[in-house]
Amino acid sequence: MSTFADSTFTPPERIRNFCIIAHIDHGKSTLADRMLQLTGVVEERTMRDQYLDRMDIERERGITIKAQNVRLPWRLDGTDHVLHLIDTPGHVDFTYEVSRSLAACEGAILLVDAAQGIEAQTLANLYLAMENDLTIVPVLNKIDLPAADPDKYAAELAHIIGCEPEDVLRVSAKTGAGVRELLDEVVRQVPAPRGADDAPARAMIFDSVYDTYRGVITYVRVMDGRITPRERIRMMSTGATHELLEVGIISPDPKPCRGLGVGEVGYLITGVKDVRQSRVGDTVTSERKGATEPLGGYRDPKPMVYAGLYPLDGSDYPELREALDKLQLNDAALTYEPETSAALGFGFRCGFLGLLHLEITRDRLEREFGLDLISTAPNVVYRVVMEDDTEHVVTNPSDWPKGKIAEVHEPVVKTTIIAPSDFVGAIMELCQSRRGQLGGMDYLSEDRVELRYTLPLAEIVYDFFDTLKSRTRGYASLDYEEAGSQTADLVKVDILLQGEPVDAFSAIVHKDAAYGYGTKMASKLRELIPRQQFEVPIQAAVGSRIIARETIRALRKDVLAKCYGGDISRKRKLLEKQKEGKKRMKMVGRVEVPQEAFVAALATDESGEKKPRK
Amino acid sequence: MPSTLPPGDPAPPDGRLPSSALGGLGDRPFGIYVHVPFCAARCGYCDFNTYTPGELGSSASPESWLEGLRQELDLAVRVLGTPPPADTVFVGGGTPSLLGVNGLTAVLDTIRSTFGLASGAEVTTESNPESTSAEFFVGIRAAGYNRVSLGMQSAAPHVLRVLDRKHTPGRAVAAVREARAAGFGHVNLDLIYGTPGETENDLRASLDAVLSAGVDHVSAYALIVEEGTALARRVSRGELPAPDDDLLADRYELIDDTLGAAGLAWYEVSNWAASPAARCRHNLGYWLGGDWWGAGPGAHSHVGGVRWWNVKHPARYAALLADGVSPAAGRETLTDAERHEERVLLELRLVEGLPLSVLDDAGATEAELAARDGLLDPTAMAVGRCVLTRPGRLLADSLVRRLVP
């Protein structure tokens, strides 16, 4: 079946570019699926649920990590239109990617669960969309649910975006109810793109994905001019030029086309093998007679959180390196460099956009590459100024400088927390205990509150989100964005086993939290490290000052009394088995520490188990 | 369920040994172990190779076992060429006393007619107190046994119940006196400590009973909850608490103090004797790398660096021998590294300890550290021997791991 959307160079006035802003599990992917069906680009029988979410982890976690986009035909009042649905990433760590996706659109559907109301991330992305002057089409989803309260949440949305409650559309992405009307409204309300057709080409990269067969696939939105195959293009941030092997559209499978005109969205293939050569936010232009001014808004991806990743089995180190190499092909924000830990052996110091980015990366390394990993406690980027005016950038407690420190700068973030008003007290208590400063508080409706706090990023990356969830029975949602840095009274706490510091357990914490960290870690380790043939003191120290102490009592008996009636073989085999077990221990000085102790001590949650998959 | 046999190489059907193993045979002490695989009932903690009449049915009997034993000892003589006379004989089980005076006499007669006994040979039989009597001791003494080892385990009735032992507490002590009266110069009592429910006072009472019985040897074993036993199932179901190592260490110290004060000195981690002459020479053979032929179902042997073990089931054992085939189920020829490991593992358990020179450099360094940790005696170390201190005796297994890195 051929449609109006099959060929490109569509007049801009017939194009509508929009995205869907929604919280995890508020039904964004289901709505996108329904749109694919209603517009006829995917037939019912080939429909796979959540067609647009391609990665397993996304599917499992119910979140979208990498944006996809799709070109859809839609006829309204006898006129054919092309809709570009740009699917935005849905998590806090990917704010920058979200902002670039938004910049590719003129409108956004604000999709909110009619039984739950708006959540913090949605709100943050909504503000981002409003800052980008996007037209907002408010929609309540899941109106078929018995628990839905559309009137209440329509009022809430109207209050937030400044419209009338009647303007809020009501749909069920699951049943399809109201989705046609929604598409009609998108055409009516979202402005058509505008740009200069005769100007030098300028297209903004809003996503970049590595494909094993095709190399990097770059998703762009053309702002001015035309992009056509077989020409050479230039990446304006780096000046690098590439042959354009293919230009195409997604509908919903990739299809080569004659080129892309003003307002159109599609993909480019240049044969480059690494997404860092095709960066989100960058401007693509023609090599000959190209534009001189890039589009605004580009910035280099900057890691916010660092952690050491170590293979549980030291011999897996080359595999880990290979796996990171492969992941980086598809993840421009991931950085890593080799590091050595006395306790954990050879590994990599990895930089991430945030905690979710870390978790997803670790998950993928374990799942897709079959690696067992230990990750150290996440660390933010500190700037340490010494009394002699030298400066150190510290992303690892091991690099904490010795000597007299004048001041320490730590990154802070502005956070938005939305929760039922019953939990305001609990949330305030939590934020205060994490050195938060209240920036403001608004009632979104009678019983839902938005709290704004400025918090040190370091306080959030550890276990803040889990604690917030547990203290609000899962109701609170959280978003944050960078907000510069502040000076703080920070110290490095070392953990010593029998007087030997264990680098993997060192942490940079606020002076007031040092004692708490020290005692918690010491008592955790006392439980986790088996008794040795000698007494093992565990100490927490700031510099040379001991702030906490525990003792692992010496083991007293392990001898097997009998010799099994001359069965010496059995006894020797037992010894050999025990010696094998000993090889799997990490030696800290003379202390044998099982791998599991490191894993459990470094786990963030109480149980010491790995976090359950969300 | 009896414990499983180690994996190993197949043994040849004729039981032949490599000539390297036979060199020097007779220069080292030579022992014969006879395994009696019969018990009246199975005790809940025991994983030795033993069977009740109900389990065996008609597939095997003491008679078929004795016939097999004769055939195996004949085979042993063929395999060893010129067999040395036995310096020690140890009849264990199982419950050897179930064989009665006639059965035990037949066992010893068979050994005499095949290997012969060296002059001054130590001839031991294990016995369960409830299957002995004054006449029994007189009978086996007359047959040539000169040492008895009695399974007393505890003097506390509730402890014996947990262990499924059938005898009454007083019976073991009475049996010792009967054995002494029958002319046994060497009598051992076995104790098991750390049984769930055993209090410190229970153990004190057991030790008092042992001392009042007048033995010259005591073996005290911490209860091991062996996989697959009824006791293990009760522990895993939570009906009984698992023994606690710290508590076992306390109990061991109590035993060592009490026996020591009564003139019984430790000479092996779990064994105490009234004098060097009262030590069990047969067991010393195990610890000092001696040669012995283990006859009977599931018995283990060692000759010149080759270890082997027999099939476990009495019926299969008898059937193989009836066909003229060796009952060995598997064997291993020890490498130099394994012999080294075993030497450290075994000799370290003895009061004479291990020459420091046996250890490699890394092991010797660890030994020095262990002396500093209080696990090896610094005085002995100074003269080139690794001798366990009392804390060291309790940690011998992990210490061995350090000494043979």
Short mmCIF file of N, CA, C and O in Angstrom, two decimals, chain A residues 102-185:
data_model
loop_
_atom_site.label_atom_id
_atom_site.label_comp_id
_atom_site.label_asym_id
_atom_site.label_seq_id
_atom_site.Cartn_x
_atom_site.Cartn_y
_atom_site.Cartn_z
N LEU A 102 13.39 17.17 21.44
CA LEU A 102 12.37 18.22 21.50
C LEU A 102 12.67 19.29 20.45
O LEU A 102 11.76 19.83 19.81
N ALA A 103 13.96 19.57 20.27
CA ALA A 103 14.33 20.61 19.33
C ALA A 103 14.01 20.23 17.89
O ALA A 103 14.00 21.07 17.00
N ALA A 104 13.76 18.93 17.67
CA ALA A 104 13.41 18.47 16.33
C ALA A 104 11.90 18.58 16.08
O ALA A 104 11.44 18.26 15.00
N CYS A 105 11.15 19.00 17.09
CA CYS A 105 9.68 19.01 17.01
C CYS A 105 9.12 20.42 17.12
O CYS A 105 9.77 21.32 17.67
N GLU A 106 7.89 20.55 16.61
CA GLU A 106 7.15 21.78 16.87
C GLU A 106 6.07 21.57 17.94
O GLU A 106 5.51 22.54 18.45
N GLY A 107 5.77 20.32 18.19
CA GLY A 107 4.71 20.05 19.17
C GLY A 107 5.02 18.83 20.00
O GLY A 107 5.89 18.03 19.64
N ALA A 108 4.32 18.73 21.12
CA ALA A 108 4.50 17.58 21.99
C ALA A 108 3.15 17.15 22.55
O ALA A 108 2.35 17.99 22.96
N ILE A 109 2.94 15.85 22.51
CA ILE A 109 1.78 15.31 23.22
C ILE A 109 2.21 15.08 24.65
O ILE A 109 3.20 14.38 24.90
N LEU A 110 1.50 15.70 25.58
CA LEU A 110 1.79 15.45 27.01
C LEU A 110 0.85 14.34 27.43
O LEU A 110 -0.36 14.54 27.54
N LEU A 111 1.41 13.16 27.61
CA LEU A 111 0.59 11.97 27.88
C LEU A 111 0.68 11.61 29.35
O LEU A 111 1.78 11.35 29.86
N VAL A 112 -0.47 11.58 30.02
CA VAL A 112 -0.47 11.35 31.46
C VAL A 112 -1.50 10.27 31.78
O VAL A 112 -2.59 10.25 31.22
N ASP A 113 -1.10 9.37 32.67
CA ASP A 113 -1.97 8.29 33.12
C ASP A 113 -3.16 8.88 33.90
O ASP A 113 -2.95 9.58 34.89
N ALA A 114 -4.37 8.57 33.44
CA ALA A 114 -5.56 9.15 34.06
C ALA A 114 -5.82 8.60 35.46
O ALA A 114 -6.72 9.05 36.16
N ALA A 115 -5.05 7.61 35.85
CA ALA A 115 -5.22 7.09 37.21
C ALA A 115 -4.10 7.55 38.13
O ALA A 115 -4.16 7.35 39.34
N GLN A 116 -3.06 8.16 37.57
CA GLN A 116 -1.90 8.50 38.41
C GLN A 116 -1.50 9.97 38.39
O GLN A 116 -0.84 10.44 39.32
N GLY A 117 -1.85 10.67 37.33
CA GLY A 117 -1.45 12.06 37.25
C GLY A 117 -0.01 12.21 36.82
O GLY A 117 0.69 11.24 36.58
N ILE A 118 0.43 13.45 36.72
CA ILE A 118 1.75 13.75 36.16
C ILE A 118 2.85 13.38 37.16
O ILE A 118 2.64 13.42 38.37
N GLU A 119 3.99 12.99 36.61
CA GLU A 119 5.13 12.61 37.45
C GLU A 119 6.28 13.59 37.22
O GLU A 119 6.29 14.33 36.23
N ALA A 120 7.24 13.53 38.12
CA ALA A 120 8.29 14.54 38.12
C ALA A 120 9.05 14.63 36.80
O ALA A 120 9.30 15.72 36.29
N GLN A 121 9.42 13.46 36.24
CA GLN A 121 10.20 13.52 34.99
C GLN A 121 9.38 14.12 33.87
O GLN A 121 9.89 14.85 33.04
N THR A 122 8.08 13.75 33.86
CA THR A 122 7.21 14.28 32.82
C THR A 122 7.15 15.80 32.94
O THR A 122 7.23 16.53 31.96
N LEU A 123 7.04 16.24 34.16
CA LEU A 123 6.95 17.67 34.41
C LEU A 123 8.23 18.35 33.93
O LEU A 123 8.19 19.38 33.25
N ALA A 124 9.37 17.75 34.26
CA ALA A 124 10.64 18.34 33.86
C ALA A 124 10.74 18.41 32.34
O ALA A 124 11.15 19.43 31.77
N ASN A 125 10.33 17.32 31.67
CA ASN A 125 10.38 17.32 30.21
C ASN A 125 9.36 18.29 29.61
O ASN A 125 9.60 18.89 28.58
N LEU A 126 8.24 18.41 30.30
CA LEU A 126 7.23 19.36 29.84
C LEU A 126 7.80 20.78 29.87
O LEU A 126 7.66 21.55 28.92
N TYR A 127 8.45 21.12 30.97
CA TYR A 127 9.05 22.46 31.06
C TYR A 127 10.08 22.66 29.97
O TYR A 127 10.19 23.73 29.37
N LEU A 128 10.85 21.58 29.72
CA LEU A 128 11.85 21.63 28.66
C LEU A 128 11.18 21.91 27.31
O LEU A 128 11.65 22.73 26.51
N ALA A 129 10.07 21.23 27.08
CA ALA A 129 9.33 21.42 25.82
C ALA A 129 8.78 22.84 25.73
O ALA A 129 8.81 23.48 24.67
N MET A 130 8.28 23.36 26.84
CA MET A 130 7.73 24.70 26.84
C MET A 130 8.83 25.73 26.59
O MET A 130 8.63 26.72 25.88
N GLU A 131 10.01 25.46 27.17
CA GLU A 131 11.14 26.35 26.93
C GLU A 131 11.52 26.36 25.45
O GLU A 131 12.00 27.35 24.92
N ASN A 132 11.34 25.21 24.77
CA ASN A 132 11.63 25.11 23.35
C ASN A 132 10.47 25.62 22.48
O ASN A 132 10.46 25.39 21.28
N ASP A 133 9.46 26.26 23.14
CA ASP A 133 8.30 26.81 22.42
C ASP A 133 7.48 25.77 21.68
O ASP A 133 6.92 26.05 20.61
N LEU A 134 7.46 24.55 22.19
CA LEU A 134 6.64 23.53 21.55
C LEU A 134 5.17 23.73 21.92
O LEU A 134 4.86 24.17 23.04
N THR A 135 4.30 23.42 20.96
CA THR A 135 2.87 23.43 21.26
C THR A 135 2.53 22.15 22.02
O THR A 135 2.92 21.05 21.60
N ILE A 136 1.88 22.29 23.14
CA ILE A 136 1.60 21.13 23.99
C ILE A 136 0.16 20.66 23.75
O ILE A 136 -0.77 21.44 23.85
N VAL A 137 0.02 19.38 23.44
CA VAL A 137 -1.32 18.79 23.31
C VAL A 137 -1.51 17.87 24.52
O VAL A 137 -0.95 16.78 24.57
N PRO A 138 -2.29 18.32 25.52
CA PRO A 138 -2.43 17.51 26.74
C PRO A 138 -3.40 16.35 26.52
O PRO A 138 -4.47 16.54 25.96
N VAL A 139 -2.97 15.16 26.99
CA VAL A 139 -3.78 13.96 26.78
C VAL A 139 -3.76 13.11 28.05
O VAL A 139 -2.71 12.90 28.64
N LEU A 140 -4.94 12.64 28.43
CA LEU A 140 -5.00 11.65 29.51
C LEU A 140 -5.17 10.28 28.88
O LEU A 140 -6.02 10.07 28.03
N ASN A 141 -4.36 9.34 29.32
CA ASN A 141 -4.41 7.98 28.79
C ASN A 141 -5.05 7.05 29.82
O ASN A 141 -5.24 7.42 30.98
N LYS A 142 -5.35 5.86 29.37
CA LYS A 142 -5.88 4.80 30.24
C LYS A 142 -7.24 5.18 30.83
O LYS A 142 -7.51 4.86 32.00
N ILE A 143 -8.06 5.89 30.05
CA ILE A 143 -9.37 6.28 30.59
C ILE A 143 -10.28 5.08 30.77
O ILE A 143 -11.31 5.16 31.41
N ASP A 144 -9.88 3.94 30.19
CA ASP A 144 -10.69 2.73 30.35
C ASP A 144 -10.46 2.06 31.70
O ASP A 144 -11.20 1.17 32.08
N LEU A 145 -9.43 2.48 32.42
CA LEU A 145 -9.15 1.84 33.72
C LEU A 145 -10.21 2.20 34.74
O LEU A 145 -10.65 3.35 34.81
N PRO A 146 -10.61 1.24 35.58
CA PRO A 146 -11.60 1.54 36.62
C PRO A 146 -11.10 2.62 37.58
O PRO A 146 -11.87 3.43 38.08
N ALA A 147 -9.77 2.65 37.80
CA ALA A 147 -9.22 3.61 38.77
C ALA A 147 -9.02 5.00 38.16
O ALA A 147 -8.55 5.92 38.84
N ALA A 148 -9.32 5.14 36.86
CA ALA A 148 -9.07 6.44 36.21
C ALA A 148 -9.92 7.54 36.84
O ALA A 148 -11.07 7.32 37.22
N ASP A 149 -9.31 8.71 36.99
CA ASP A 149 -10.03 9.88 37.52
C ASP A 149 -9.74 11.04 36.58
O ASP A 149 -9.04 11.99 36.93
N PRO A 150 -10.28 10.98 35.35
CA PRO A 150 -9.90 11.95 34.33
C PRO A 150 -10.23 13.39 34.72
O PRO A 150 -9.46 14.30 34.38
N ASP A 151 -11.33 13.58 35.44
CA ASP A 151 -11.68 14.97 35.78
C ASP A 151 -10.62 15.60 36.67
O ASP A 151 -10.18 16.72 36.45
N LYS A 152 -10.20 14.84 37.66
CA LYS A 152 -9.20 15.34 38.59
C LYS A 152 -7.89 15.69 37.86
O LYS A 152 -7.33 16.76 38.03
N TYR A 153 -7.44 14.75 37.02
CA TYR A 153 -6.15 14.96 36.41
C TYR A 153 -6.21 15.93 35.23
O TYR A 153 -5.21 16.56 34.90
N ALA A 154 -7.40 16.04 34.61
CA ALA A 154 -7.55 17.08 33.58
C ALA A 154 -7.38 18.45 34.23
O ALA A 154 -6.71 19.34 33.69
N ALA A 155 -7.94 18.59 35.43
CA ALA A 155 -7.80 19.87 36.14
C ALA A 155 -6.34 20.12 36.48
O ALA A 155 -5.83 21.24 36.36
N GLU A 156 -5.66 19.07 36.89
CA GLU A 156 -4.24 19.19 37.25
C GLU A 156 -3.43 19.65 36.03
O GLU A 156 -2.62 20.59 36.13
N LEU A 157 -3.65 18.98 34.89
CA LEU A 157 -2.90 19.34 33.68
C LEU A 157 -3.22 20.77 33.25
O LEU A 157 -2.33 21.54 32.87
N ALA A 158 -4.50 21.11 33.31
CA ALA A 158 -4.92 22.45 32.91
C ALA A 158 -4.21 23.49 33.78
O ALA A 158 -3.73 24.52 33.30
N HIS A 159 -4.13 23.19 35.07
CA HIS A 159 -3.47 24.08 36.02
C HIS A 159 -1.98 24.25 35.67
O HIS A 159 -1.44 25.35 35.71
N ILE A 160 -1.35 23.15 35.28
CA ILE A 160 0.10 23.20 35.02
C ILE A 160 0.41 23.93 33.72
O ILE A 160 1.31 24.77 33.67
N ILE A 161 -0.34 23.61 32.64
CA ILE A 161 0.05 24.21 31.36
C ILE A 161 -0.77 25.46 31.02
O ILE A 161 -0.47 26.14 30.04
N GLY A 162 -1.77 25.74 31.84
CA GLY A 162 -2.54 26.95 31.61
C GLY A 162 -3.52 26.83 30.45
O GLY A 162 -3.49 27.63 29.52
N CYS A 163 -4.33 25.77 30.49
CA CYS A 163 -5.40 25.63 29.50
C CYS A 163 -6.70 25.33 30.24
O CYS A 163 -6.73 25.37 31.47
N GLU A 164 -7.75 25.02 29.49
CA GLU A 164 -9.01 24.65 30.13
C GLU A 164 -9.06 23.13 30.28
O GLU A 164 -8.59 22.41 29.40
N PRO A 165 -9.65 22.64 31.36
CA PRO A 165 -9.74 21.19 31.54
C PRO A 165 -10.40 20.50 30.33
O PRO A 165 -10.03 19.37 29.98
N GLU A 166 -11.35 21.19 29.67
CA GLU A 166 -12.02 20.56 28.50
C GLU A 166 -11.05 20.36 27.35
O GLU A 166 -11.29 19.55 26.43
N ASP A 167 -9.95 21.15 27.32
CA ASP A 167 -9.00 21.01 26.22
C ASP A 167 -8.16 19.74 26.32
O ASP A 167 -7.44 19.39 25.40
N VAL A 168 -8.22 19.10 27.48
CA VAL A 168 -7.40 17.90 27.67
C VAL A 168 -8.10 16.71 27.01
O VAL A 168 -9.22 16.37 27.36
N LEU A 169 -7.41 16.11 26.02
CA LEU A 169 -8.00 14.97 25.31
C LEU A 169 -7.97 13.73 26.20
O LEU A 169 -7.12 13.62 27.09
N ARG A 170 -8.89 12.82 25.91
CA ARG A 170 -8.94 11.60 26.69
C ARG A 170 -8.87 10.41 25.75
O ARG A 170 -9.67 10.31 24.83
N VAL A 171 -7.89 9.54 25.99
CA VAL A 171 -7.73 8.39 25.10
C VAL A 171 -7.49 7.12 25.90
O VAL A 171 -7.19 7.16 27.11
N SER A 172 -7.64 6.02 25.20
CA SER A 172 -7.13 4.75 25.72
C SER A 172 -6.23 4.17 24.64
O SER A 172 -6.71 3.71 23.61
N ALA A 173 -4.96 4.25 24.86
CA ALA A 173 -4.02 3.73 23.86
C ALA A 173 -4.23 2.24 23.69
O ALA A 173 -4.04 1.68 22.62
N LYS A 174 -4.66 1.60 24.77
CA LYS A 174 -4.85 0.15 24.74
C LYS A 174 -5.98 -0.22 23.79
O LYS A 174 -5.82 -1.07 22.92
N THR A 175 -7.15 0.43 23.95
CA THR A 175 -8.29 0.08 23.11
C THR A 175 -8.30 0.88 21.81
O THR A 175 -8.97 0.53 20.87
N GLY A 176 -7.55 1.97 21.79
CA GLY A 176 -7.55 2.83 20.59
C GLY A 176 -8.54 3.97 20.67
O GLY A 176 -8.56 4.84 19.80
N ALA A 177 -9.36 3.99 21.72
CA ALA A 177 -10.38 5.03 21.84
C ALA A 177 -9.74 6.42 21.88
O ALA A 177 -8.80 6.66 22.64
N GLY A 178 -10.21 7.31 21.03
CA GLY A 178 -9.75 8.70 21.06
C GLY A 178 -8.45 8.95 20.33
O GLY A 178 -8.00 10.10 20.24
N VAL A 179 -7.80 7.90 19.78
CA VAL A 179 -6.48 8.10 19.17
C VAL A 179 -6.60 8.80 17.81
O VAL A 179 -5.80 9.67 17.47
N ARG A 180 -7.67 8.45 17.03
CA ARG A 180 -7.89 9.16 15.75
C ARG A 180 -8.05 10.66 16.00
O ARG A 180 -7.43 11.49 15.33
N GLU A 181 -8.88 10.98 16.96
CA GLU A 181 -9.15 12.38 17.28
C GLU A 181 -7.85 13.07 17.70
O GLU A 181 -7.61 14.23 17.36
N LEU A 182 -7.03 12.33 18.43
CA LEU A 182 -5.76 12.90 18.87
C LEU A 182 -4.88 13.24 17.66
O LEU A 182 -4.30 14.33 17.59
N LEU A 183 -4.82 12.32 16.68
CA LEU A 183 -3.99 12.58 15.49
C LEU A 183 -4.54 13.80 14.73
O LEU A 183 -3.77 14.63 14.24
N ASP A 184 -5.87 13.88 14.67
CA ASP A 184 -6.47 15.07 14.04
C ASP A 184 -6.03 16.35 14.75
O ASP A 184 -5.67 17.34 14.12
N GLU A 185 -6.05 16.31 16.06
CA GLU A 185 -5.69 17.50 16.84
C GLU A 185 -4.22 17.86 16.65
O GLU A 185 -3.85 19.02 16.65
#
